Short mmCIF file of C-alpha atoms in Angstrom, two decimals:
data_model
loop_
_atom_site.label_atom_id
_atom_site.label_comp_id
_atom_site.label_asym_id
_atom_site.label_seq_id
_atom_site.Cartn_x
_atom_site.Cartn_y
_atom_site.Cartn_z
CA UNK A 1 0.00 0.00 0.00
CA UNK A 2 1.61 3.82 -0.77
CA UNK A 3 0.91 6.72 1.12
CA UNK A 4 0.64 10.31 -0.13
CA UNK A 5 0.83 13.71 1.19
CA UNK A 6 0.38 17.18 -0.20
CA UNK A 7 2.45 20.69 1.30
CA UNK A 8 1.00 23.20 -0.90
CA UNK A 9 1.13 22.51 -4.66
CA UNK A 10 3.84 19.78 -4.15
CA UNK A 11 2.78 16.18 -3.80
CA UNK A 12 4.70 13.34 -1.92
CA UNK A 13 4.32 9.67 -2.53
CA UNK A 14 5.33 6.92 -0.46
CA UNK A 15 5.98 3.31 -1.93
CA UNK A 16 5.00 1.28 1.47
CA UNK A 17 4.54 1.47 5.28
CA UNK A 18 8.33 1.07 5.59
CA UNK A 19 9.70 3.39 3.70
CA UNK A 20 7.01 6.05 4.67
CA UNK A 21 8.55 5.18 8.49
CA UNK A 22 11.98 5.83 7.06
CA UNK A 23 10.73 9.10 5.76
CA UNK A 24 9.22 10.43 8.77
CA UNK A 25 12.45 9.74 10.99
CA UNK A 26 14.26 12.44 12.62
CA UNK A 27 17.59 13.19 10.58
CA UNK A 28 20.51 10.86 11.33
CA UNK A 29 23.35 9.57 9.45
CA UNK A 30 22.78 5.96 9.16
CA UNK A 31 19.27 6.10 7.33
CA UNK A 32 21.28 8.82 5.11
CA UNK A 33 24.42 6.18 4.52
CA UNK A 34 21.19 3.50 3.93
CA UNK A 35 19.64 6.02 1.06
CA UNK A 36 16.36 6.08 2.89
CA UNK A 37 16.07 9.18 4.88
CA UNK A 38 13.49 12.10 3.45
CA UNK A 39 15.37 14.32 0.87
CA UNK A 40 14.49 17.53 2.65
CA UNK A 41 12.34 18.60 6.12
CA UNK A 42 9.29 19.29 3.82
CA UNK A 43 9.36 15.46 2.71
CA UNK A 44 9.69 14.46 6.48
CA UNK A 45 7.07 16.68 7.25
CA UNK A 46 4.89 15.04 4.70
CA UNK A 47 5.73 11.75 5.48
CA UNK A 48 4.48 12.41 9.41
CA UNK A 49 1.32 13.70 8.24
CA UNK A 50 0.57 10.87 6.06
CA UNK A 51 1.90 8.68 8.98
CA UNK A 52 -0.20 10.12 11.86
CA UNK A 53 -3.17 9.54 10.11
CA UNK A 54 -1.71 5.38 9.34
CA UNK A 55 -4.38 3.19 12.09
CA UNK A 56 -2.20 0.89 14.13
CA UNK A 57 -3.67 -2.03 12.99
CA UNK A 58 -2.05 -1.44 9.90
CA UNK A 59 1.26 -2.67 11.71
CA UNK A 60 -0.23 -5.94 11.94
CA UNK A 61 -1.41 -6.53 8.31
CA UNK A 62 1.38 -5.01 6.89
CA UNK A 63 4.92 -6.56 7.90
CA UNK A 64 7.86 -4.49 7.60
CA UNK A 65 9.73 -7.73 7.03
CA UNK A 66 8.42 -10.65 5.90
CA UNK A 67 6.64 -13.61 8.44
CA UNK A 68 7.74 -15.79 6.39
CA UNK A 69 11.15 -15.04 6.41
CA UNK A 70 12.49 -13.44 9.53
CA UNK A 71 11.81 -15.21 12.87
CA UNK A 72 11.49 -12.10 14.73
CA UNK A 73 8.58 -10.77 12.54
CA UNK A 74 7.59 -14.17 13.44
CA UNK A 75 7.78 -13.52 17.07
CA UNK A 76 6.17 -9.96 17.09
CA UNK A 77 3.14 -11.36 15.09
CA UNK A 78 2.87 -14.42 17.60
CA UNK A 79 3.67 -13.07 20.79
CA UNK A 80 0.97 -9.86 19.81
CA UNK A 81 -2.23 -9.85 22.44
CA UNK A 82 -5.10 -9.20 20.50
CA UNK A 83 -6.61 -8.42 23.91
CA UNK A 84 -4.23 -6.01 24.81
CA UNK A 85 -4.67 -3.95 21.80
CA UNK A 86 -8.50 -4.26 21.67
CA UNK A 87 -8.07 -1.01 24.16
CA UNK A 88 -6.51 1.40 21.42
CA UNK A 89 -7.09 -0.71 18.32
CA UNK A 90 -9.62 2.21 16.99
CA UNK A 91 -6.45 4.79 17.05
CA UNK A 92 -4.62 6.14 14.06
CA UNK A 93 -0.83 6.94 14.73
CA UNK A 94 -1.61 10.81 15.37
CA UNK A 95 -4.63 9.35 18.34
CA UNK A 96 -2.13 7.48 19.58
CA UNK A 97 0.70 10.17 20.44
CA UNK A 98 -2.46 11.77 21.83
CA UNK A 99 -4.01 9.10 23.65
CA UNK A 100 -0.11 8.89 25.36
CA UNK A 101 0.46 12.31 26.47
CA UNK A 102 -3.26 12.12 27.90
CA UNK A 103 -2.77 12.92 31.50
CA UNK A 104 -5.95 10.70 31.77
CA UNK A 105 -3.67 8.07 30.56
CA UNK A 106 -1.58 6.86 33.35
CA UNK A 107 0.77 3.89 34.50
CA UNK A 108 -2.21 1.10 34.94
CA UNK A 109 -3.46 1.81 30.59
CA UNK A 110 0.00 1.82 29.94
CA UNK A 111 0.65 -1.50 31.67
CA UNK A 112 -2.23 -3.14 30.23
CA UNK A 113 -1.71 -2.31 26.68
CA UNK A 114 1.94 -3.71 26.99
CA UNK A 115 1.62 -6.99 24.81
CA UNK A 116 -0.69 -5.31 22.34
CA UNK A 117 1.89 -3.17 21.34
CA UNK A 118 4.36 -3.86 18.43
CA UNK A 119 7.86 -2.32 17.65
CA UNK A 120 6.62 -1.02 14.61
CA UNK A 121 3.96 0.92 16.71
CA UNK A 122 5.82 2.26 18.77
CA UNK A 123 8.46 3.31 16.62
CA UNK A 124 6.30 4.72 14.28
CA UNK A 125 4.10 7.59 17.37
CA UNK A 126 7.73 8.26 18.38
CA UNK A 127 8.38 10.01 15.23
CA UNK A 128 5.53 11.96 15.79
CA UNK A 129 6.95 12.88 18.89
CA UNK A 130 8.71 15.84 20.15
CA UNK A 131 12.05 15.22 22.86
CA UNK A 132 9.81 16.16 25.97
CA UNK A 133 6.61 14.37 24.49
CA UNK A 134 9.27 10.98 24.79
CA UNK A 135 10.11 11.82 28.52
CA UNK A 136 6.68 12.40 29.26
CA UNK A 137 5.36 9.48 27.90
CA UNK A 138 8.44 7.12 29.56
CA UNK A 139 8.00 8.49 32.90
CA UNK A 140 4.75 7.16 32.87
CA UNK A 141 5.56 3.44 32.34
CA UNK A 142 7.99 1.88 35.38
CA UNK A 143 9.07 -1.33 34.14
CA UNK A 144 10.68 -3.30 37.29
CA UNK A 145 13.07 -6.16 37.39
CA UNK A 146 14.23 -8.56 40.37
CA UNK A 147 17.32 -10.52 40.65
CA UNK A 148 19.53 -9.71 43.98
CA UNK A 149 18.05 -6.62 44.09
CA UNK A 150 15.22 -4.37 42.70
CA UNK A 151 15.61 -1.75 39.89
CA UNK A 152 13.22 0.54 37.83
CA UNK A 153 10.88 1.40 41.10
CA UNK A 154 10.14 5.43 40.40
CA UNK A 155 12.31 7.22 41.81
CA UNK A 156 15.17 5.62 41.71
CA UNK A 157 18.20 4.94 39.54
CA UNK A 158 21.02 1.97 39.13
CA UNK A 159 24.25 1.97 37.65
CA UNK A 160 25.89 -0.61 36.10
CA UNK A 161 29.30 -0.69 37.36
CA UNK A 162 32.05 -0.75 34.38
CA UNK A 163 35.69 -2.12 35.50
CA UNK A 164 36.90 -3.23 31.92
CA UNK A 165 40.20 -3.19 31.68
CA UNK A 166 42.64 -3.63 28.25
CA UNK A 167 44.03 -6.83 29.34
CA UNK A 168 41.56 -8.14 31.86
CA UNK A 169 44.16 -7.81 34.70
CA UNK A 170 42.24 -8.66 37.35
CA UNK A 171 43.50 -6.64 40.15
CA UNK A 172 43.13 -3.65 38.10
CA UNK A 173 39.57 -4.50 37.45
CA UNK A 174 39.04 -5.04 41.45
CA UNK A 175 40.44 -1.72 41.76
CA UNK A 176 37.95 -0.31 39.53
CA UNK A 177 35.11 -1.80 40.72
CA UNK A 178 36.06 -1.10 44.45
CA UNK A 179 36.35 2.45 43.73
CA UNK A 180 32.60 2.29 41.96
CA UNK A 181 31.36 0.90 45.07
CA UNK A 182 32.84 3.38 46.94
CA UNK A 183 30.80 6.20 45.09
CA UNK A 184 27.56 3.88 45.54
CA UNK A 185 27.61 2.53 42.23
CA UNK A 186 27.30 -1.16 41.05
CA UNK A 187 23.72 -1.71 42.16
CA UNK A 188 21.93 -2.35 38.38
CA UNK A 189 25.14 -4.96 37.63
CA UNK A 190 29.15 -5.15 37.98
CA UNK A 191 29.81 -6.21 34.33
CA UNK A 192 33.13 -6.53 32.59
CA UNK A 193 33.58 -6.13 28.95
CA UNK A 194 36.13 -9.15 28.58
CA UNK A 195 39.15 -8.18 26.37
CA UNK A 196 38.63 -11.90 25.16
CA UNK A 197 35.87 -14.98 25.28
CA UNK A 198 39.37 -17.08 26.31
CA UNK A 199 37.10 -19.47 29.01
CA UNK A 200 39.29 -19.83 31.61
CA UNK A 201 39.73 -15.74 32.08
CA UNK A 202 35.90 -15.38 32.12
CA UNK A 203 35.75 -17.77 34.99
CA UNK A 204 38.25 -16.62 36.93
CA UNK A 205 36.42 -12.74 36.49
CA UNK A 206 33.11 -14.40 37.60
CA UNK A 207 34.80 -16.05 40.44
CA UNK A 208 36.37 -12.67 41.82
CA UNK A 209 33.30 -10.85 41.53
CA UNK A 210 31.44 -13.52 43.30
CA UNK A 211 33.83 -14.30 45.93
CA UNK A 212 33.98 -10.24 46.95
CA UNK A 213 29.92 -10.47 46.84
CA UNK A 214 30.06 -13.40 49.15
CA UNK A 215 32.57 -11.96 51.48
CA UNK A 216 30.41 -8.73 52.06
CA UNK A 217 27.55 -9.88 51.20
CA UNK A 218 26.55 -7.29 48.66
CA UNK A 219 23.14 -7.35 47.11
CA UNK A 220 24.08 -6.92 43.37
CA UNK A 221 24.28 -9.09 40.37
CA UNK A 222 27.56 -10.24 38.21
CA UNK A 223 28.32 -10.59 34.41
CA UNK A 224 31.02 -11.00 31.98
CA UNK A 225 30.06 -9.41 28.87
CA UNK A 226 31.18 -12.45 26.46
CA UNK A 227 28.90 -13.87 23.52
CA UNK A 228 25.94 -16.14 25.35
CA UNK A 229 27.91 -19.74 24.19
CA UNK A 230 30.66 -18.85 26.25
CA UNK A 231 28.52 -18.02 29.18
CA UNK A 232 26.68 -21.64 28.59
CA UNK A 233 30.36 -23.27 28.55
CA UNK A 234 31.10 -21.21 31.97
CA UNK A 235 27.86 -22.74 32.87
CA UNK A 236 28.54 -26.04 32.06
CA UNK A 237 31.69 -25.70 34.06
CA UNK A 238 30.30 -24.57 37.21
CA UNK A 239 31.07 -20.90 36.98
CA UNK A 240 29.00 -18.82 39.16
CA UNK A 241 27.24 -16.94 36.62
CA UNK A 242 24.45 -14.12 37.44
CA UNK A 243 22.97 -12.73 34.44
CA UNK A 244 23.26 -14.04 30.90
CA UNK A 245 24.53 -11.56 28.35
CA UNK A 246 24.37 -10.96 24.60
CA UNK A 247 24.20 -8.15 22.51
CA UNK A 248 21.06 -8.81 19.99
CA UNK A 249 19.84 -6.22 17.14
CA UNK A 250 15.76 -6.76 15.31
CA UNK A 251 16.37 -8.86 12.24
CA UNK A 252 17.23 -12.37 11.93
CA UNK A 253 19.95 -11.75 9.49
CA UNK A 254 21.53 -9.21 11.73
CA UNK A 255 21.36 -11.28 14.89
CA UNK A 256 22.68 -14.19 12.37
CA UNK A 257 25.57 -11.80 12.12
CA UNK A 258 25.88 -12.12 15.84
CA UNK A 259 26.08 -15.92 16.13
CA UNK A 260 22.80 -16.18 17.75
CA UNK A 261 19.02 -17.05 17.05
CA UNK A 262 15.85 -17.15 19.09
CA UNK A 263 16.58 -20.54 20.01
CA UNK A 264 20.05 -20.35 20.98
CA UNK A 265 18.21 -17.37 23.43
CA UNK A 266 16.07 -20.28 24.93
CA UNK A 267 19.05 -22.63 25.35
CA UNK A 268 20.96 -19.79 27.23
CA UNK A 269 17.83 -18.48 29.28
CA UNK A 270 16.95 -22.02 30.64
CA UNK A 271 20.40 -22.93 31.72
CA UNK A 272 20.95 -19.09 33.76
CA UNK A 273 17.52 -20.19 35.07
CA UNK A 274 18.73 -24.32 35.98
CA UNK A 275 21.28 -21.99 38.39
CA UNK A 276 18.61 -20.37 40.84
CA UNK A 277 20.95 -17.32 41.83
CA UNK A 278 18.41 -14.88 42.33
CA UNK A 279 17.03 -14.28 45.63
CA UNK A 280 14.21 -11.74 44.81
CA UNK A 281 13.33 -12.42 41.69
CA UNK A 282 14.51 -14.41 38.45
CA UNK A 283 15.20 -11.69 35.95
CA UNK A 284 18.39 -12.73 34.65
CA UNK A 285 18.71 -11.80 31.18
CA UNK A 286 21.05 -8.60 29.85
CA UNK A 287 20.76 -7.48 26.53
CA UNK A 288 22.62 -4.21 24.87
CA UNK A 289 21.40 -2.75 21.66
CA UNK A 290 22.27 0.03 19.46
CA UNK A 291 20.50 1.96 16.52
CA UNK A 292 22.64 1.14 13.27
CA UNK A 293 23.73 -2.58 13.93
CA UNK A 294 21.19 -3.98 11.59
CA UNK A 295 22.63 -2.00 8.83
CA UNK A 296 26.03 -2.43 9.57
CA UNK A 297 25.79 -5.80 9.16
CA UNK A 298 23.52 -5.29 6.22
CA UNK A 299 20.69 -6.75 7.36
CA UNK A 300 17.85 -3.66 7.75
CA UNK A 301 16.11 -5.19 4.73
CA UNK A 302 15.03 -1.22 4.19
CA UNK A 303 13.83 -0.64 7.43
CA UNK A 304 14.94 3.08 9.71
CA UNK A 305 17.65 2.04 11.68
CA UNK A 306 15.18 3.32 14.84
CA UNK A 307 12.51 0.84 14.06
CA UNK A 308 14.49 -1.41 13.51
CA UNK A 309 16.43 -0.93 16.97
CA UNK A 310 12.65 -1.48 18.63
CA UNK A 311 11.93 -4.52 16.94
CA UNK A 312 15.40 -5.93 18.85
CA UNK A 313 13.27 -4.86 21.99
CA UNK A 314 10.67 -7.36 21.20
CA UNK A 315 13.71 -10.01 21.51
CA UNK A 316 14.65 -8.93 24.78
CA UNK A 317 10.94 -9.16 25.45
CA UNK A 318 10.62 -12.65 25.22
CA UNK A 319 13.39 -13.27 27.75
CA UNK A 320 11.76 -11.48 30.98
CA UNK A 321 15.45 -9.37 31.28
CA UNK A 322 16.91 -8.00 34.36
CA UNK A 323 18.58 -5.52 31.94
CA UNK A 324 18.40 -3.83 28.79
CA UNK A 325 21.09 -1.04 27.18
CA UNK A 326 20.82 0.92 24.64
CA UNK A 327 24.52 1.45 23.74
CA UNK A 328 23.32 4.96 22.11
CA UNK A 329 26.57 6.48 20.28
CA UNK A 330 29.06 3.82 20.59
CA UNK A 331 28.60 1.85 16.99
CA UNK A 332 29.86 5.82 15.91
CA UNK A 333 28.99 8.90 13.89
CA UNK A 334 28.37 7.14 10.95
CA UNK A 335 24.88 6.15 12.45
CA UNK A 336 24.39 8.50 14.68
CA UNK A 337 26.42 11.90 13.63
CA UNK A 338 26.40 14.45 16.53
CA UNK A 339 25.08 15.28 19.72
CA UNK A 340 21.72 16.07 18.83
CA UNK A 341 21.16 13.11 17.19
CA UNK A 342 22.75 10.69 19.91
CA UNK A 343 20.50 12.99 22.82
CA UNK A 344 17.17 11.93 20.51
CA UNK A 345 18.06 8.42 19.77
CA UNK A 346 18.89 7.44 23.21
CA UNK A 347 15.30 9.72 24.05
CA UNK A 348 13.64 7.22 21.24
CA UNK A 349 15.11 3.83 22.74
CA UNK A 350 14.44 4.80 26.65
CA UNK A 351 10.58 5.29 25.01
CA UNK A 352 10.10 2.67 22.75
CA UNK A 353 11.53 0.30 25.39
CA UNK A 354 9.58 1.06 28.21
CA UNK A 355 6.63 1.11 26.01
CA UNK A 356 7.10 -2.24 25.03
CA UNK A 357 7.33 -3.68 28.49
CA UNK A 358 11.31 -3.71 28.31
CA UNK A 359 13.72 -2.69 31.59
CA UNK A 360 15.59 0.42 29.43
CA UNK A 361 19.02 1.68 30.90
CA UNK A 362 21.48 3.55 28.50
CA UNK A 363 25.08 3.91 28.21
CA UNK A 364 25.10 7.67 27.40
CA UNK A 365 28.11 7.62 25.44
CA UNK A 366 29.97 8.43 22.49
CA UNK A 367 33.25 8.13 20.32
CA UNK A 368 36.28 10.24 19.97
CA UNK A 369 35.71 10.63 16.30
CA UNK A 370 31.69 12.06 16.57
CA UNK A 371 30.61 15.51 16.80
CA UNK A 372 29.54 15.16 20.31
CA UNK A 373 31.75 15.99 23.60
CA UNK A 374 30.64 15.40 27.25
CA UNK A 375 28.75 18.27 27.52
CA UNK A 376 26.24 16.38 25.57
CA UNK A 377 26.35 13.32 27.63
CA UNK A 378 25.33 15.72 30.38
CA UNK A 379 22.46 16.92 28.73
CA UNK A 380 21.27 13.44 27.76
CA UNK A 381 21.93 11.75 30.80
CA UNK A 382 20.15 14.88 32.54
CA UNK A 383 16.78 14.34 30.03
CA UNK A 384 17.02 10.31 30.66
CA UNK A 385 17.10 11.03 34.83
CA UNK A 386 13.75 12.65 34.29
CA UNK A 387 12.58 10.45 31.69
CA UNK A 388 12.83 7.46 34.66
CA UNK A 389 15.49 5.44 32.85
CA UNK A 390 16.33 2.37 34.82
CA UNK A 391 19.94 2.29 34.78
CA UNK A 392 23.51 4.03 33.57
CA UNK A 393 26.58 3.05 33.34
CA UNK A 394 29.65 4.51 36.26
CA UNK A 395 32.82 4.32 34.18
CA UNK A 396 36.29 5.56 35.81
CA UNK A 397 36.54 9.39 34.79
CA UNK A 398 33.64 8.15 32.45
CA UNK A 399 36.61 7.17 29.83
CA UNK A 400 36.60 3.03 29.12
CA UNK A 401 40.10 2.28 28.65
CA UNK A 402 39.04 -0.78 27.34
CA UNK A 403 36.59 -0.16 24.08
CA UNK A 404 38.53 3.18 23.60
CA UNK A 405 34.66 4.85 23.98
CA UNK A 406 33.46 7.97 26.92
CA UNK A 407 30.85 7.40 29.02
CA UNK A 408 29.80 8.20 32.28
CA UNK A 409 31.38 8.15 35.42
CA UNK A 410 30.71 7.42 38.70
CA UNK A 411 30.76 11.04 39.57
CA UNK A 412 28.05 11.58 37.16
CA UNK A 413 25.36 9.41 38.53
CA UNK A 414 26.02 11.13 42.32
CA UNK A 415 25.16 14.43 39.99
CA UNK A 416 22.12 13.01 38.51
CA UNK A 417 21.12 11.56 42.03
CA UNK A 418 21.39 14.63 43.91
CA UNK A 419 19.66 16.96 41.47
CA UNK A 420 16.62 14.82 40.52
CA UNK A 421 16.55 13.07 44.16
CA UNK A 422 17.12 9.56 42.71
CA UNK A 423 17.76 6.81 45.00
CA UNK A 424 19.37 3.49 44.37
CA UNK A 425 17.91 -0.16 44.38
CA UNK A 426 16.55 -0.55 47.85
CA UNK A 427 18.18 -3.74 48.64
CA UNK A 428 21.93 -2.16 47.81
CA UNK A 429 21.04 1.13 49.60
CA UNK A 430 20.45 -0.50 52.51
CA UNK A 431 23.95 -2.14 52.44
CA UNK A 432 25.46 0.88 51.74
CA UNK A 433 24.34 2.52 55.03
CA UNK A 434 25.43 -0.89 56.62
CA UNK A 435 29.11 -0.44 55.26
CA UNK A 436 29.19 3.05 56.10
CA UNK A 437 29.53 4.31 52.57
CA UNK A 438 26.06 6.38 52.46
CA UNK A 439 24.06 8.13 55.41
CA UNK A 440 20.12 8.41 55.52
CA UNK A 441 20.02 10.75 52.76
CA UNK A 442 21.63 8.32 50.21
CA UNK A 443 24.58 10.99 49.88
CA UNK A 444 28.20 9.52 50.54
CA UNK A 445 29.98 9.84 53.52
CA UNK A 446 33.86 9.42 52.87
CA UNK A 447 36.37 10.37 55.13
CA UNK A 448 37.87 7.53 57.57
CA UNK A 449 34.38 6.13 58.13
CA UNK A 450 35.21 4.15 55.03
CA UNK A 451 38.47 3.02 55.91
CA UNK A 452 37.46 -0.55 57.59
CA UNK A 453 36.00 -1.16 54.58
CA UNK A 454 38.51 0.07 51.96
CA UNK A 455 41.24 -1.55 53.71
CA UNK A 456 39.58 -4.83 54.29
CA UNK A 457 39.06 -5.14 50.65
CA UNK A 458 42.28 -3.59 49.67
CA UNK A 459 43.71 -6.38 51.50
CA UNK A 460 41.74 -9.06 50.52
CA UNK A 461 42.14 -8.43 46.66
CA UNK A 462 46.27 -7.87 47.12
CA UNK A 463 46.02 -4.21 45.64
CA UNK A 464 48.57 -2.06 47.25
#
């Protein structure tokens, strides 16, 4: 079916639902490098007029990418609640950015439509959607997660603690992630990017992490970045292993590309499940994501890279995740070019996720080589606080030594905290106060109060 739009005495026609969507996207570098972003901001503007007035049921007669050949069109057509959608299944597009920045609609409609909701419909009101219509909109949908602890309740905030380190020297990650802990970081995750998948150095990072947990009994959740068959080998061997990683992207070609499938997914989901780790809650899956992977692995089939970035959220879906993270600038500026465009993709992911049902953190981040500096990180991180995100990552001096990428630091989620009045999980700030590290307020103490502590672990991990 094509679409067509008139701006005065000029006419635009879209081909198909798919590239209309491509059309109506926000400028950004990747659907330009793809040759499918509007030609001008007149065409864009036509193509979200003709778009608002698309009804959402259209989403489900009309695949971007075939059923019959992509298993996660599969799964978004399978998985979809026709119950769930009955509620808004009268709405256009347009109605539904409307019905969403209702303040009649709150966090119960929100919750319920959940599973009637597809990527595609998501993605497509989003580009309707100004920056504060997205935080509005997210703010109203909590999505909480259980494992050791509790993340996403309002009002609070984790961070994913980030010791990587360029030859996974494992005092010098122990370091690191001592001195997150220290600034009350590390209660979404402590996870290390490996600098390889070699087995027997994945294990013996698991086995560090989980030995420090043990001895002081902290109330947070492990994980060695590595790609998921390693983590079922580690399994298989008897490593203590927390939460089951793997970075996953919204076609099957693309998460071909990755070494993974759907059912590889299953195999690695039941056997982090056979463990029983959690204590609160079974949450256990992490996913990361990123706007652009699907095309550069040539695999978008034609599809915005932003749409096509939500349909990997109907993967992580599936798996019930602890965690989900939009890796928003770090695949580079030839996807995402500058500032602006990294602050409104990491805006559209936080939305579409939460939307969808999906625990949304972000690593606000971007590379050396993009037109972007911290200042923007600031402003992003700043928007995504308010927004409700679930989680960011605490990086030493917010500079990852490791993937050569900046970030955020630990000193950037106190700022965050203290000016929005974010707590952390409940379960970890409790065992802050109990080690001394935080008083009442949640704000840290330092000073020689910590020094029991800091010396007993100093000690314990040999670092001088």
């Amino acid at each position: 079916m094509s679409y067509t739009e008139s701006i005065g005495s000029r006419t635009y026609r879209f081909a198909d639902l798919k590239t209309l969507l491509a059309k109506a996207s926000p400028q950004r570098s990747g659907d330009q490098l793809a040759g499918i972003a509007a030609a001008s901001e007149e065409e864009r503007v036509a193509a979200k007029m003709a778009l608002a007035q698309v009804p959402l049921r259209t989403f489900l007669n009309d695949p971007l990418i075939p059923y019959e050949t992509d298993e996660v069109t599969r799964l978004i057509i399978d998985d979809h609640s026709a119950q769930a959608f009955a509620e808004i299944s009268h709405l256009t597009v347009g109605d539904f950015r409307n019905w969403l920045l209702s303040t009649a609609t709150e966090t119960d409609a929100l919750t319920r439509i959940t599973q009637g909701l597809t990527p595609e419909m998501v993605a497509a009101v989003s580009k309707l959607m100004r920056n504060q219509d997205l935080i509005t909109a997210a703010r109203k949908r909590p999505v909480i997660t259980r494992f050791r602890n509790t993340v996403g309740l309002p009002g609070r905030m984790s961070v994913r603690l980030q010791p990587n380190h360029p030859t996974d020297d494992v005092k010098g990650i122990a370091a690191s992630m001592l001195d997150g802990l220290m600034y009350g970081c590390g209660d979404a995750l402590i996870g290390i990017n490996p600098a390889s998948d070699n087995l027997a150095a994945i294990t013996k990072l698991l086995q560090m992490i989980d030995d420090f947990r043990q001895r002081y009994q902290v109330p947070t959740q492990s994980c060695v970045l590595t790609h998921v068959t390693s983590t079922i080998a580690a399994i298989e061997k008897g490593a203590p292993v927390d939460l089951v990683f793997q970075s996953i992207a919204g076609t099957e070609k693309a998460n071909t590309s990755f070494g993974i499938s759907l059912a590889l997914l299953q195999e690695a989901y039941d056997a982090g499940l056979s463990l029983q780790r959690g204590t609160v809650g079974s949450n256990l899956m992490y996913f990361e994501t990123g706007q652009g992977s699907a095309l550069s692995a040539d695999a978008h089939f034609g599809v915005d890279q932003q749409t096509c970035e939500a349909r990997a959220y109907a993967v992580a879906r599936k798996f019930e995740p602890f965690l989900v993270n939009t890796v928003v600038g770090f695949i580079g500026p030839e996807y995402l070019y500058d500032g602006k465009q990294i602050t409104r993709a990491g805006l559209e992911d936080h939305f579409c996720g939460k939307l969808l049902g999906v625990p949304m953190g972000c690593d606000i981040c971007y590379t050396n080589h993009a037109e972007a500096d911290q200042d923007d990180m600031d402003n992003l991180l700043t928007l995504l606080g308010v927004a409700g995100i679930n989680f960011i990552m605490g990086v030493p001096g917010a500079d990852d030594v490791m993937l050569n990428y900046q970030s955020t630091s630990f000193h950037d989620a106190l700022y965050v905290r203290d000016v929005l009045g974010l707590r952390r999980a409940p379960e970890f700030e409790e065992w802050l106060e109990s080690m001394q590290i935080i008083d009442e307020r949640g704000a840290l103490i330092g000073g020689s109060a910590r020094q029991p502590l800091l010396e007993g672990a100093r000690d314990w991990m040999g670092i001088a």
